[in-house]
Coordinates of C-alpha atoms in Angstrom, one line a residue:
M138 CA -67.5 23.3 -43.4
K139 CA -66.6 25.3 -46.5
Q140 CA -65.3 23.4 -49.6
R141 CA -62.7 24.7 -52.0
K142 CA -61.8 23.0 -55.3
V143 CA -58.1 22.7 -56.2
T144 CA -57.6 21.2 -59.7
I145 CA -55.2 21.1 -62.6
D146 CA -56.0 21.2 -66.2
L147 CA -55.0 17.9 -67.8
A148 CA -54.0 19.5 -71.1
W149 CA -51.6 21.8 -69.1
A150 CA -50.4 18.9 -67.0
N151 CA -49.5 17.0 -70.2
V152 CA -47.6 20.0 -71.5
F153 CA -45.9 20.4 -68.1
A154 CA -44.9 16.7 -68.2
L155 CA -43.2 17.1 -71.6
L156 CA -41.2 20.2 -70.4
F157 CA -40.5 18.4 -67.1
F158 CA -39.3 15.3 -69.1
A159 CA -36.9 17.5 -71.1
F160 CA -35.5 19.0 -67.9
V161 CA -35.2 15.6 -66.0
A162 CA -33.7 13.8 -69.1
L163 CA -31.2 16.6 -69.8
S164 CA -30.0 17.0 -66.2
S165 CA -29.9 13.3 -65.5
S166 CA -28.0 12.6 -68.7
A167 CA -25.6 15.4 -68.0
A168 CA -24.9 14.0 -64.5
W169 CA -24.3 10.6 -66.1
Y170 CA -21.9 12.1 -68.6
V171 CA -20.0 13.9 -65.9
L172 CA -19.7 10.6 -63.9
W173 CA -19.3 8.0 -66.6
G174 CA -18.8 9.7 -70.0
S175 CA -20.8 8.4 -72.9
P176 CA -22.7 5.2 -72.2
S177 CA -21.2 2.0 -73.4
F178 CA -23.0 -1.2 -74.7
N179 CA -22.5 -2.7 -71.2
D180 CA -24.2 0.3 -69.5
F181 CA -27.4 -0.6 -71.6
G182 CA -27.3 -4.3 -70.5
G183 CA -24.4 -5.5 -72.5
N184 CA -24.4 -9.2 -73.1
F185 CA -28.1 -9.5 -72.0
L186 CA -29.1 -7.8 -75.3
T187 CA -27.0 -10.0 -77.5
G188 CA -29.2 -12.1 -79.8
V189 CA -32.4 -10.5 -78.5
N190 CA -35.3 -10.4 -81.0
P191 CA -36.1 -6.7 -81.5
L192 CA -39.9 -7.3 -81.6
G193 CA -39.7 -9.4 -78.4
A194 CA -37.6 -6.7 -76.8
A195 CA -40.2 -4.0 -77.8
V196 CA -43.0 -6.1 -76.4
L197 CA -41.1 -6.7 -73.2
V198 CA -40.3 -2.9 -72.8
F199 CA -44.0 -2.1 -73.4
V200 CA -45.1 -4.7 -70.7
I201 CA -42.6 -3.4 -68.3
L202 CA -43.7 0.2 -68.8
V203 CA -47.4 -0.7 -68.4
S204 CA -46.5 -2.6 -65.3
G205 CA -44.8 0.5 -64.0
I206 CA -47.8 2.6 -64.7
V207 CA -50.1 0.1 -62.8
A208 CA -47.5 0.0 -59.9
H209 CA -47.6 3.9 -59.8
E210 CA -51.4 3.9 -59.3
L211 CA -51.2 1.0 -56.9
I212 CA -48.7 2.8 -54.7
H213 CA -51.0 5.8 -54.5
G214 CA -53.8 3.5 -53.5
I215 CA -51.8 1.5 -50.9
T216 CA -50.4 4.7 -49.3
W217 CA -53.8 6.4 -49.1
A218 CA -55.5 3.2 -47.9
C219 CA -53.1 3.2 -45.0
F220 CA -54.6 6.5 -43.8
A221 CA -58.2 6.1 -45.0
K222 CA -60.7 5.1 -42.3
H223 CA -62.1 2.3 -44.5
G224 CA -58.8 1.3 -45.9
F225 CA -58.6 -0.2 -49.4
R226 CA -62.5 -0.1 -49.7
S227 CA -62.1 3.7 -50.2
I228 CA -59.7 3.4 -53.2
R229 CA -60.9 3.3 -56.8
F230 CA -58.8 3.0 -60.0
G231 CA -59.6 3.9 -63.6
V232 CA -58.5 5.7 -66.8
I233 CA -59.5 9.0 -68.2
W234 CA -59.5 7.8 -71.8
A235 CA -59.8 11.2 -73.5
M236 CA -56.4 12.1 -72.0
L237 CA -54.9 8.6 -71.7
T238 CA -54.5 9.3 -68.0
P239 CA -54.8 6.5 -65.5
Y240 CA -55.8 7.5 -62.0
C241 CA -56.2 6.4 -58.4
H242 CA -59.0 8.0 -56.4
C243 CA -59.5 8.0 -52.6
K244 CA -63.3 8.3 -51.9
E245 CA -62.9 9.7 -48.4
P246 CA -61.2 12.7 -46.9
L247 CA -57.6 12.6 -45.7
I248 CA -55.6 15.2 -43.9
I249 CA -53.4 17.1 -46.4
R250 CA -50.2 15.7 -44.9
H251 CA -51.3 12.1 -45.8
Y252 CA -52.7 13.1 -49.1
R253 CA -49.4 14.7 -50.1
L254 CA -47.5 11.6 -49.0
G255 CA -49.8 9.4 -51.1
A256 CA -49.4 11.7 -54.1
L257 CA -45.6 11.7 -53.9
T258 CA -44.8 8.1 -52.9
P259 CA -44.8 6.7 -56.5
L260 CA -42.4 9.5 -57.5
I261 CA -40.0 8.5 -54.7
I262 CA -40.3 4.7 -55.1
L263 CA -40.5 4.4 -58.9
G264 CA -38.7 7.6 -60.0
I265 CA -36.2 9.1 -57.6
L266 CA -34.8 5.9 -56.1
P267 CA -34.1 4.1 -59.4
L268 CA -32.6 7.2 -60.8
L269 CA -30.2 7.5 -57.8
L270 CA -29.4 3.8 -58.0
A271 CA -28.6 4.1 -61.7
Y272 CA -25.4 6.1 -61.1
P273 CA -23.5 3.8 -58.7
L274 CA -24.8 0.7 -60.5
R275 CA -23.9 2.3 -63.9
S276 CA -27.2 1.2 -65.3
V277 CA -28.7 3.0 -68.3
P278 CA -32.0 1.0 -68.0
L279 CA -32.4 2.2 -64.4
L280 CA -31.6 5.8 -65.5
L281 CA -34.2 5.6 -68.2
W282 CA -36.8 4.0 -65.8
G283 CA -36.1 6.8 -63.2
I284 CA -36.5 9.5 -65.9
I285 CA -39.8 8.1 -67.2
F286 CA -41.3 7.6 -63.7
I287 CA -40.2 10.9 -62.4
T288 CA -41.9 12.4 -65.4
S289 CA -45.0 10.3 -64.9
A290 CA -45.5 12.0 -61.5
A291 CA -45.8 15.4 -63.1
G292 CA -49.5 15.7 -62.4
D293 CA -48.9 14.6 -58.8
I294 CA -46.2 17.2 -58.4
L295 CA -48.5 19.9 -59.8
I296 CA -51.2 19.0 -57.2
V297 CA -48.8 18.9 -54.3
W298 CA -47.4 22.2 -55.5
K299 CA -50.9 23.8 -55.5
L300 CA -51.3 22.5 -51.9
R301 CA -47.9 23.7 -50.6
K302 CA -49.3 26.7 -48.6
E303 CA -52.3 24.8 -47.2
P304 CA -52.1 23.8 -43.5
A305 CA -51.1 20.1 -43.3
S306 CA -54.0 19.4 -40.9
L307 CA -56.9 20.4 -43.2
L308 CA -59.0 17.7 -44.7
V309 CA -58.8 17.1 -48.4
Q310 CA -60.5 14.6 -50.7
D311 CA -59.8 13.6 -54.3
H312 CA -62.1 15.4 -56.7
P313 CA -64.5 12.7 -58.0
K314 CA -64.5 14.0 -61.6
E315 CA -61.4 16.3 -62.1
A316 CA -57.7 16.0 -61.6
G317 CA -57.3 17.5 -58.2
C318 CA -59.0 17.7 -54.8
I319 CA -61.5 19.4 -52.6
I320 CA -60.2 21.1 -49.5
F321 CA -62.6 21.2 -46.5
E322 CA -62.1 24.4 -44.4
P323 CA -63.8 24.9 -41.0
D324 CA -66.3 27.8 -40.9
V325 CA -65.3 30.7 -38.7
E326 CA -68.2 29.8 -36.4
D327 CA -66.7 26.3 -36.1
D328 CA -63.5 27.8 -34.8
A329 CA -65.2 29.9 -32.3
I330 CA -67.0 26.9 -30.6

């Protein structure tokens, strides 16, 4: 089998994430404005925020965001573990401290279709669904959550975009040291047998 590396540059991924954030934030806010106009105090949580200690609120927001980041990586792991031969034993978590980038790594090959699904599941569960729910529920916190967690999937979106033209049945494995994956292609002789 031939191996081919498909990776993304983390510095570029962070720049892309900032640009993507601007796009998602502006388009989501514009949609909110068309539907509801300018947000009111109640759209932000209203009476829930009355008398809240600002430092306590900041700590709570920080804890909620860190919990969301952990959930993002866990969702990757759970999804990939469903398709990995050795289940959750094939999943590893960590942080690339130089780029402040948490990661989930699957140590065994998956077919590209399953790899893509595992890459995009946190985007759907933590980003798109809360954003879509924010509008009918008229909830600015859900809107902000959706914007943040759609944006936090920028690297995942870049990898899936790079894999868009690959056959869904090929094997792919997370790259052990870089942001991306290794595609396993059958040799021409393997196809002839």
